[in-house]
Amino acid sequence: MLKLIKIMDRYFEEFLCSLMLGYIAISLNIEVFNRYFLNSPSAYTDEIARTLMIMLIFLGVPWAVKSNKHVIIDLIPTTKAWQSKRVVIEFISHIIFIVFSILFALAAYRAAEFHHMLGSTTEGLRIPYWLLLGSLPGIFILTIVRLLQRIHILLKTRKATDHQEPINV
C-alpha cells in the first residue's frame, strides 16, 4: 500500500496529463480523417479536446510545482552569501502561492456552485459546467500539497547546509 502511495505521489500528474494528451492526439487525428476523407465530422470531438486541453493546463500547475520547473524570475544572486536570504524569499513566495491557490480553489468552488444552481451545460455534450469547474478546487488543493512538499524539501535542504562545516582551503 505504501509503495502504491509513493507511485501515486511521484507520477499522478504525469499519468493524468499523458492520458489526456494521448486522448486528444488520437481523437483529433481520427476526427481529421473522418472530416476530410469520410466527410463525416463529429460535433463532440472538438469540445472534448478543448475541455481536456484546459484541464491539462491546470494540471500542469501542480506538476510544475512538484518538479520545481515552474516559471521563475531569478533576481537574487546564487552565491553562498545570498543562500540564506534566498531560502527565506523562496519560502515567502511559496506561502504567497499557497494563499493564491486557496483563493482560486474557493472561487472555482463558488463558480461551480453557481453553475450548478443555474443548471448550465456545455453546448455539444451537455456536460454540466459545475462538473468541469468542480475539478479545479481539487487541482488547486493538489497544488497546495505540492507547495507544502516543496517547503518541506526547502527546509530540509537548509538544515542540511546549516550543519555542514565550512571547508578550509
Short mmCIF file of C-alpha atoms in Angstrom, two decimals:
data_model
loop_
_atom_site.label_atom_id
_atom_site.label_comp_id
_atom_site.label_asym_id
_atom_site.label_seq_id
_atom_site.Cartn_x
_atom_site.Cartn_y
_atom_site.Cartn_z
CA MET A 1 0.00 0.00 0.00
CA LEU A 2 2.83 2.40 0.86
CA LYS A 3 4.50 1.62 -2.46
CA LEU A 4 1.28 2.49 -4.31
CA ILE A 5 1.07 5.81 -2.46
CA LYS A 6 4.69 6.60 -3.40
CA ILE A 7 3.99 5.78 -7.04
CA MET A 8 0.86 7.96 -7.00
CA ASP A 9 2.84 10.78 -5.37
CA ARG A 10 5.56 10.55 -7.98
CA TYR A 11 3.55 10.01 -11.18
CA PHE A 12 -0.02 11.24 -10.59
CA GLU A 13 0.10 14.43 -12.65
CA GLU A 14 2.26 12.87 -15.37
CA PHE A 15 -0.14 9.94 -15.70
CA LEU A 16 -3.26 12.10 -15.96
CA CYS A 17 -1.63 14.56 -18.37
CA SER A 18 -0.34 11.69 -20.52
CA LEU A 19 -3.79 10.12 -20.69
CA MET A 20 -5.41 13.41 -21.63
CA LEU A 21 -2.79 14.34 -24.20
CA GLY A 22 -2.90 10.85 -25.71
CA TYR A 23 -6.68 11.00 -25.99
CA ILE A 24 -6.51 14.47 -27.57
CA ALA A 25 -3.91 13.38 -30.13
CA ILE A 26 -5.69 10.17 -31.11
CA SER A 27 -9.21 11.62 -31.20
CA LEU A 28 -8.21 14.70 -33.20
CA ASN A 29 -6.32 12.59 -35.74
CA ILE A 30 -9.36 10.34 -36.13
CA GLU A 31 -11.53 13.46 -36.44
CA VAL A 32 -9.32 14.84 -39.22
CA PHE A 33 -9.60 11.53 -41.06
CA ASN A 34 -13.39 11.41 -40.59
CA ARG A 35 -13.85 15.01 -41.65
CA TYR A 36 -11.67 15.10 -44.77
CA PHE A 37 -11.78 11.52 -46.04
CA LEU A 38 -15.18 10.22 -44.92
CA ASN A 39 -16.90 13.62 -44.98
CA SER A 40 -18.47 12.79 -41.62
CA PRO A 41 -17.40 15.31 -38.94
CA SER A 42 -18.23 14.81 -35.26
CA ALA A 43 -19.64 17.63 -33.17
CA TYR A 44 -18.21 16.30 -29.94
CA THR A 45 -14.53 15.70 -30.58
CA ASP A 46 -13.61 19.38 -30.60
CA GLU A 47 -15.47 20.08 -27.36
CA ILE A 48 -13.85 17.16 -25.55
CA ALA A 49 -10.39 18.11 -26.83
CA ARG A 50 -10.86 21.75 -25.79
CA THR A 51 -12.06 20.76 -22.32
CA LEU A 52 -9.19 18.30 -21.83
CA MET A 53 -6.66 20.88 -23.03
CA ILE A 54 -7.90 23.34 -20.41
CA MET A 55 -7.72 20.64 -17.73
CA LEU A 56 -4.22 19.74 -18.96
CA ILE A 57 -3.10 23.32 -18.46
CA PHE A 58 -4.47 23.44 -14.93
CA LEU A 59 -2.94 20.04 -14.07
CA GLY A 60 0.38 21.42 -15.26
CA VAL A 61 0.42 23.77 -12.27
CA PRO A 62 0.91 21.13 -9.53
CA TRP A 63 3.20 19.16 -11.87
CA ALA A 64 5.45 22.20 -12.39
CA VAL A 65 5.48 22.89 -8.65
CA LYS A 66 6.29 19.27 -7.83
CA SER A 67 9.19 19.11 -10.26
CA ASN A 68 10.30 22.68 -9.45
CA LYS A 69 10.12 23.61 -13.14
CA HIS A 70 7.67 26.49 -12.98
CA VAL A 71 8.46 29.88 -14.48
CA ILE A 72 10.61 31.93 -12.17
CA ILE A 73 12.34 35.26 -12.45
CA ASP A 74 15.63 34.94 -10.64
CA LEU A 75 16.87 38.31 -9.42
CA ILE A 76 18.72 37.08 -6.35
CA PRO A 77 22.34 36.02 -6.83
CA THR A 78 23.08 32.34 -6.37
CA THR A 79 26.25 32.95 -4.38
CA LYS A 80 26.80 31.42 -0.97
CA ALA A 81 26.41 34.80 0.75
CA TRP A 82 22.83 35.09 -0.52
CA GLN A 83 21.87 31.47 0.18
CA SER A 84 20.04 32.04 3.48
CA LYS A 85 18.21 35.09 2.12
CA ARG A 86 17.28 33.11 -0.94
CA VAL A 87 15.68 30.36 1.17
CA VAL A 88 13.61 32.93 3.06
CA ILE A 89 12.41 34.59 -0.15
CA GLU A 90 11.60 31.20 -1.69
CA PHE A 91 9.66 30.28 1.45
CA ILE A 92 7.67 33.52 1.28
CA SER A 93 6.93 33.01 -2.41
CA HIS A 94 5.61 29.50 -1.68
CA ILE A 95 3.36 30.89 1.06
CA ILE A 96 2.02 33.56 -1.33
CA PHE A 97 1.38 30.85 -3.93
CA ILE A 98 -0.48 28.77 -1.31
CA VAL A 99 -2.70 31.76 -0.47
CA PHE A 100 -3.36 32.29 -4.20
CA SER A 101 -4.23 28.60 -4.62
CA ILE A 102 -6.65 28.71 -1.69
CA LEU A 103 -8.37 31.79 -3.11
CA PHE A 104 -8.52 30.24 -6.59
CA ALA A 105 -9.95 26.99 -5.21
CA LEU A 106 -12.61 28.90 -3.30
CA ALA A 107 -13.51 30.99 -6.36
CA ALA A 108 -13.73 27.86 -8.52
CA TYR A 109 -15.94 26.20 -5.92
CA ARG A 110 -18.27 29.21 -5.86
CA ALA A 111 -18.37 29.25 -9.67
CA ALA A 112 -19.20 25.53 -9.72
CA GLU A 113 -21.92 26.10 -7.15
CA PHE A 114 -23.35 28.97 -9.24
CA HIS A 115 -23.40 26.89 -12.43
CA HIS A 116 -24.98 24.01 -10.52
CA MET A 117 -27.74 26.36 -9.41
CA LEU A 118 -28.22 27.62 -12.98
CA GLY A 119 -28.10 24.13 -14.47
CA SER A 120 -25.88 25.30 -17.33
CA THR A 121 -24.29 22.71 -19.60
CA THR A 122 -21.78 22.60 -22.45
CA GLU A 123 -23.12 23.09 -25.95
CA GLY A 124 -22.37 19.75 -27.58
CA LEU A 125 -22.23 17.03 -24.96
CA ARG A 126 -24.45 18.76 -22.41
CA ILE A 127 -21.92 18.13 -19.63
CA PRO A 128 -22.87 20.21 -16.58
CA TYR A 129 -20.42 23.10 -16.16
CA TRP A 130 -20.35 22.52 -12.43
CA LEU A 131 -18.62 19.17 -13.03
CA LEU A 132 -15.88 20.83 -15.06
CA LEU A 133 -15.45 23.72 -12.64
CA GLY A 134 -15.71 21.35 -9.70
CA SER A 135 -12.43 19.70 -10.65
CA LEU A 136 -10.49 22.96 -10.28
CA PRO A 137 -10.62 23.11 -6.45
CA GLY A 138 -9.21 19.58 -6.38
CA ILE A 139 -6.40 20.55 -8.72
CA PHE A 140 -5.52 23.57 -6.60
CA ILE A 141 -5.68 21.53 -3.41
CA LEU A 142 -3.16 19.23 -5.11
CA THR A 143 -1.10 22.35 -5.90
CA ILE A 144 -1.17 23.28 -2.21
CA VAL A 145 0.01 19.78 -1.29
CA ARG A 146 2.86 20.08 -3.81
CA LEU A 147 3.79 23.50 -2.45
CA LEU A 148 3.89 22.12 1.09
CA GLN A 149 6.15 19.33 -0.18
CA ARG A 150 8.44 21.96 -1.79
CA ILE A 151 8.55 23.88 1.50
CA HIS A 152 9.46 20.67 3.34
CA ILE A 153 12.27 20.00 0.84
CA LEU A 154 13.42 23.62 1.09
CA LEU A 155 13.61 23.49 4.89
CA LYS A 156 15.24 20.05 4.88
CA THR A 157 17.98 21.17 2.48
CA ARG A 158 18.50 24.34 4.50
CA LYS A 159 19.04 22.31 7.68
CA ALA A 160 21.47 20.07 5.84
CA THR A 161 23.51 23.03 4.58
CA ASP A 162 23.43 24.75 8.00
CA HIS A 163 25.05 21.74 9.68
CA GLN A 164 27.91 21.44 7.22
CA GLU A 165 31.23 22.76 8.36
CA PRO A 166 33.00 25.26 6.12
CA ILE A 167 35.82 23.85 4.04
CA ASN A 168 39.20 25.43 4.76
CA VAL A 169 41.38 25.86 1.73
#
